[in-house]
């Protein structure tokens, strides 16, 4: 497919104070767009000035949420070059989400190539200060204008870019987690493994309850027994339990996180034994009390690694490591961000330089 590059008519002012950049609030000058029609396939691929779409109010995405997205980052290295982290994994997951949501897949090579062209054109939007990056959001929405629960005949696929500030503005501080015994995020056979908007809409109510009680994030338990850890907010969760790295297995209810996958590889290299099994709430509460559970951290593109300081379940709160960042947590954070920003060698071929 040909890619058209349309001229830019206006440039937005650059954000000078990179430390003040909030997540997902600012967008660059250009975006990528392509369209799909049944019988014709993907067409009209173009890089165009960033701007709103005109969509029919009956478009299927507005009613039945046929939508998927991805999230990855471009990092500015000390030598000024720009690096993407495991972007092929995001392309592959985009297509897996597409299949689950009955949407057309994209040509992964073309999509990645286009993404790179877009980031290259917008290179001066990639911030330079410590811990900043350019967040990349590939998205697909159902645009056929019809009321009726069915896969759309038409789609729009696009990529937008957002410069984001440092991960940890107030330092690398442990967060407080509320374990929900009432709400769940996804059930076996559901869409938990797909990166689709409905999963996130469904999580808002519990997140609001948690915030009202002063917690940073919600920990989701499994929907069947309400006993086993699944995910935290929009991160996978890792524990250091009995001197092993324990993380929930991929059984279709949680997102197959690219950061999670990377941490498992790094743990293997650091000779920390790995157990892919779901920890129970009792193991968290008792393990924090008797010291078997020494550390916990979330993993995801937004923060890389996010230390957990406290868990609260019903009326019981436990604190890990005196609410200080654990040694393994820090090691993983430094190893991963070191590779992303080029401070450490990339021995896995995870980094793609532009
Ligand atoms: C629900 C959920 N779990 C886990 C993750 C972490 O995935 P990744 O490491 O690929 O960013 C994300 C996204 O960032 C997510 O939305």
XYZ file of C-alpha atoms and ligand atoms in Angstrom:
370
model
C 0.000 0.000 0.000
C 1.210 3.501 -0.803
C 1.689 5.997 1.969
C 0.851 9.611 1.268
C 2.515 12.328 3.309
C 0.343 15.428 3.422
C 1.860 18.874 4.023
C 1.771 20.401 7.457
C -0.024 23.730 7.463
C 0.530 24.774 11.052
C 2.936 23.833 13.812
C 1.991 23.736 17.458
C 4.299 25.417 19.941
C 6.767 22.977 21.534
C 6.529 22.381 25.274
C 9.676 23.905 26.733
C 9.255 22.684 30.292
C 9.558 18.931 29.773
C 9.259 18.191 33.493
C 5.727 19.596 33.436
C 4.517 17.286 30.650
C 1.552 15.280 31.912
C 0.741 11.841 30.491
C -1.390 11.929 27.333
C -2.300 15.633 27.416
C -0.316 16.971 24.468
C -0.229 15.646 20.922
C 2.224 16.226 18.096
C 1.626 17.961 14.750
C 0.956 14.877 12.657
C -0.931 11.581 12.805
C -1.184 8.432 10.681
C -4.565 7.333 9.312
C -5.787 4.512 7.069
C -9.258 3.294 6.233
C -10.834 -0.114 5.704
C -13.875 -1.178 3.741
C -15.107 -4.742 3.379
C -14.252 -5.984 -0.093
C -11.546 -3.334 -0.586
C -9.314 -3.866 2.438
C -7.054 -1.184 3.917
C -6.634 1.926 1.785
C -5.947 5.686 1.818
C -2.929 5.392 4.140
C -1.615 8.844 4.936
C 0.353 10.902 7.384
C -1.702 14.035 7.870
C -1.878 17.033 10.216
C -3.210 15.988 13.648
C -6.909 16.801 13.852
C -10.422 15.620 14.668
C -12.443 13.060 12.669
C -15.942 13.547 11.375
C -17.865 10.379 12.255
C -21.510 9.449 11.896
C -23.266 9.396 15.291
C -24.408 5.856 14.464
C -20.800 4.625 14.004
C -20.558 1.213 15.673
C -17.669 2.200 17.941
C -19.913 4.647 19.829
C -22.536 2.047 20.633
C -20.930 -1.378 20.881
C -17.310 -0.375 21.585
C -15.665 -2.285 18.758
C -12.271 -0.715 19.366
C -8.676 -1.729 20.054
C -5.472 0.115 20.820
C -1.801 -0.260 21.698
C 0.697 1.695 23.744
C 4.459 1.910 23.250
C 7.160 4.503 23.636
C 10.028 6.143 21.750
C 12.998 7.061 23.928
C 15.632 9.735 23.322
C 19.147 8.398 23.924
C 22.190 10.340 25.154
C 23.563 10.458 21.577
C 20.293 12.053 20.394
C 19.059 8.962 18.544
C 15.535 7.680 19.074
C 14.776 4.107 20.132
C 11.589 2.056 20.065
C 11.250 -0.765 22.586
C 9.987 -4.122 21.238
C 7.602 -2.435 18.768
C 7.052 -5.714 16.881
C 5.497 -7.168 20.010
C 2.981 -4.322 20.043
C 2.148 -4.847 16.372
C 1.562 -8.551 16.993
C -0.620 -7.850 20.046
C -2.620 -5.274 18.044
C -3.476 -7.999 15.548
C -4.356 -10.491 18.297
C -6.714 -7.906 19.814
C -8.157 -7.264 16.332
C -8.946 -10.939 15.849
C -10.598 -11.213 19.261
C -12.784 -8.186 18.510
C -13.695 -9.381 14.954
C -11.757 -6.519 13.370
C -9.470 -6.694 10.325
C -5.783 -7.278 10.996
C -3.076 -4.953 9.679
C 0.099 -5.786 7.786
C 2.534 -5.682 10.716
C 5.565 -4.743 8.581
C 3.708 -1.894 6.879
C 2.212 -0.676 10.147
C 5.578 -0.657 11.925
C 7.295 0.969 8.979
C 4.644 3.693 8.929
C 4.887 4.175 12.676
C 8.637 4.687 12.315
C 8.139 7.189 9.471
C 5.674 9.125 11.607
C 8.028 9.219 14.618
C 10.922 10.278 12.364
C 8.832 13.157 10.979
C 7.915 14.171 14.532
C 11.399 13.549 15.934
C 11.757 16.958 17.524
C 8.704 16.151 19.679
C 10.646 13.372 21.437
C 11.608 15.016 24.734
C 15.200 15.032 25.931
C 15.139 15.178 29.723
C 15.681 12.238 32.038
C 12.739 9.826 32.164
C 10.699 11.512 29.401
C 9.529 9.819 26.197
C 7.130 9.978 23.271
C 4.076 7.801 23.900
C 2.704 6.139 20.750
C -0.954 5.154 20.550
C -2.033 2.962 17.581
C -5.831 2.641 17.555
C -8.576 1.031 15.450
C -12.277 1.930 15.586
C -15.431 0.597 13.892
C -16.958 3.335 11.744
C -19.861 1.739 9.894
C -23.001 3.788 10.608
C -25.561 1.215 11.617
C -27.325 0.249 14.822
C -27.044 -3.479 15.338
C -24.605 -5.700 17.206
C -22.343 -7.011 14.456
C -18.764 -6.540 13.250
C -18.442 -3.303 11.326
C -17.921 -3.235 7.542
C -15.730 -0.116 7.862
C -12.831 0.863 10.116
C -10.416 3.659 10.786
C -6.922 2.864 12.011
C -4.683 5.640 13.262
C -1.586 6.442 15.271
C -1.200 9.504 17.473
C 1.862 10.620 19.436
C 2.084 12.299 22.807
C 5.249 13.615 24.495
C 5.209 12.516 28.135
C 7.048 13.739 31.218
C 9.277 11.791 33.593
C 7.765 8.592 35.034
C 8.317 9.638 38.581
C 8.005 13.350 39.146
C 8.100 13.006 42.944
C 10.716 10.251 43.009
C 10.404 6.503 42.653
C 7.763 6.120 45.373
C 5.810 2.974 46.356
C 2.048 3.053 45.697
C -0.915 1.943 47.832
C -3.067 -0.795 46.360
C -6.669 -1.666 47.156
C -7.561 -5.337 46.612
C -11.161 -5.370 45.428
C -13.314 -8.225 46.741
C -16.362 -6.923 44.907
C -15.364 -5.906 41.392
C -13.506 -7.934 38.804
C -11.875 -6.882 35.549
C -12.389 -9.894 33.348
C -13.577 -13.488 33.453
C -12.417 -16.657 31.681
C -13.736 -16.558 28.140
C -14.015 -12.755 28.205
C -11.865 -10.105 26.567
C -9.271 -9.555 29.323
C -6.374 -10.438 27.043
C -7.440 -7.985 24.318
C -6.435 -4.342 24.514
C -9.939 -3.057 23.931
C -11.577 0.048 25.372
C -14.459 -1.784 27.060
C -12.089 -3.446 29.537
C -10.938 -0.022 30.673
C -14.433 1.493 30.844
C -15.467 -1.461 33.015
C -12.585 -0.770 35.413
C -13.462 2.882 36.107
C -16.026 2.353 38.837
C -13.731 0.338 41.101
C -10.843 2.723 40.368
C -13.025 5.607 41.507
C -13.958 3.777 44.719
C -10.272 3.108 45.360
C -9.318 6.750 44.739
C -12.070 7.934 47.126
C -10.511 5.784 49.828
C -7.072 7.236 49.114
C -5.574 4.332 47.154
C -3.515 4.668 43.987
C -4.661 1.546 42.149
C -7.050 -1.420 42.254
C -5.785 -4.986 42.377
C -8.119 -7.282 40.440
C -8.722 -10.783 41.692
C -9.842 -13.669 39.501
C -13.547 -13.591 38.705
C -14.197 -17.249 39.632
C -12.839 -17.663 43.156
C -12.116 -14.019 43.981
C -8.907 -15.252 45.535
C -6.052 -15.085 43.059
C -4.180 -12.029 41.796
C -4.745 -11.043 38.185
C -3.541 -7.466 37.486
C -3.237 -4.035 39.052
C -4.903 -1.058 37.348
C -3.394 -1.237 33.891
C -0.258 -3.104 34.858
C 0.815 -6.691 35.347
C 1.995 -7.488 38.837
C 5.186 -9.218 40.000
C 6.005 -10.382 43.528
C 9.241 -11.424 45.141
C 7.951 -14.317 47.220
C 10.236 -16.888 48.876
C 13.103 -15.330 46.895
C 11.389 -16.124 43.610
C 9.745 -13.858 41.074
C 6.051 -14.794 41.052
C 3.644 -13.441 38.446
C 0.180 -14.492 37.271
C 0.086 -16.858 34.306
C -1.355 -15.838 30.946
C -4.685 -17.629 30.796
C -6.689 -15.204 28.728
C -7.930 -12.935 31.522
C -4.927 -10.584 31.784
C -2.992 -8.597 29.233
C 0.104 -10.301 27.901
C 2.328 -7.394 28.926
C 5.497 -6.671 26.996
C 7.112 -5.238 30.130
C 6.119 -8.381 32.063
C 7.728 -10.520 29.357
C 10.898 -8.415 29.491
C 11.107 -8.614 33.301
C 10.804 -12.414 33.143
C 13.765 -12.536 30.750
C 15.794 -10.164 32.937
C 14.934 -12.185 36.074
C 16.260 -15.320 34.361
C 19.512 -13.499 33.607
C 19.761 -12.226 37.166
C 19.277 -15.808 38.375
C 16.100 -15.009 40.250
C 13.931 -18.146 39.939
C 10.587 -17.539 38.184
C 7.155 -18.946 38.995
C 4.276 -18.124 36.675
C 1.429 -18.788 39.045
C -1.270 -16.679 40.644
C -0.523 -15.620 44.197
C -3.552 -15.716 46.528
C -4.747 -12.865 48.740
C -3.811 -14.988 51.790
C -0.273 -15.332 50.489
C -0.044 -11.540 50.159
C -1.408 -10.841 53.638
C 0.418 -13.637 55.455
C 3.544 -13.332 53.319
C 3.880 -9.626 54.097
C 3.505 -10.425 57.812
C 5.988 -13.297 57.954
C 8.474 -11.855 55.447
C 8.018 -14.452 52.685
C 6.656 -11.678 50.488
C 9.440 -9.131 50.337
C 8.601 -6.989 47.282
C 5.841 -6.289 44.782
C 5.830 -4.114 41.682
C 3.615 -3.371 38.709
C 4.966 -3.577 35.165
C 3.745 -1.647 32.130
C 4.773 0.705 29.372
C 3.625 3.836 31.228
C 5.954 3.498 34.222
C 8.171 0.501 33.315
C 8.246 -0.670 36.950
C 6.026 0.691 39.722
C 6.891 -0.266 43.325
C 4.068 -1.294 45.676
C 4.307 -0.236 49.311
C 0.977 -1.374 50.751
C -1.916 -3.709 50.048
C -5.328 -3.318 51.673
C -7.925 -6.097 51.614
C -11.182 -5.464 53.476
C -10.016 -4.050 56.824
C -6.475 -5.360 56.708
C -3.475 -3.399 55.448
C 0.010 -4.816 55.052
C 3.186 -2.894 54.304
C 6.097 -4.252 52.301
C 9.733 -3.433 53.092
C 8.908 -0.494 55.376
C 7.306 1.198 52.400
C 10.708 1.579 50.736
C 11.563 0.544 47.181
C 12.930 -3.025 47.240
C 16.314 -4.029 45.857
C 14.906 -6.270 43.107
C 12.356 -3.635 42.119
C 15.114 -1.073 41.697
C 17.351 -3.522 39.845
C 14.584 -4.313 37.352
C 13.692 -0.654 36.905
C 17.296 0.263 36.209
C 17.940 -2.699 33.932
C 14.844 -2.085 31.829
C 15.074 1.695 31.555
C 18.842 1.338 31.038
C 18.171 -0.718 27.889
C 15.380 1.612 26.728
C 17.466 4.775 27.070
C 20.689 3.175 25.805
C 22.605 3.311 29.081
C 22.921 -0.489 29.047
C 23.615 -2.861 26.162
C 20.604 -4.380 24.421
C 21.605 -8.030 24.272
C 18.107 -9.231 23.247
C 17.487 -7.169 20.129
C 14.597 -5.401 21.906
C 15.548 -1.935 20.735
C 14.903 -0.583 17.224
C 16.760 2.623 16.471
C 15.213 5.123 14.085
C -4.608 -4.006 31.556
C -3.156 -3.873 31.307
N -2.314 -4.762 31.859
C -0.994 -4.715 31.653
C -0.429 -3.716 30.880
C 1.055 -3.706 30.653
O 1.352 -4.068 29.339
P 2.689 -3.555 28.636
O 3.804 -3.999 29.507
O 2.703 -4.231 27.315
O 2.585 -2.085 28.562
C -1.267 -2.769 30.266
C -0.793 -1.706 29.380
O 0.072 -1.007 29.468
C -2.656 -2.840 30.499
O -3.484 -1.933 29.959
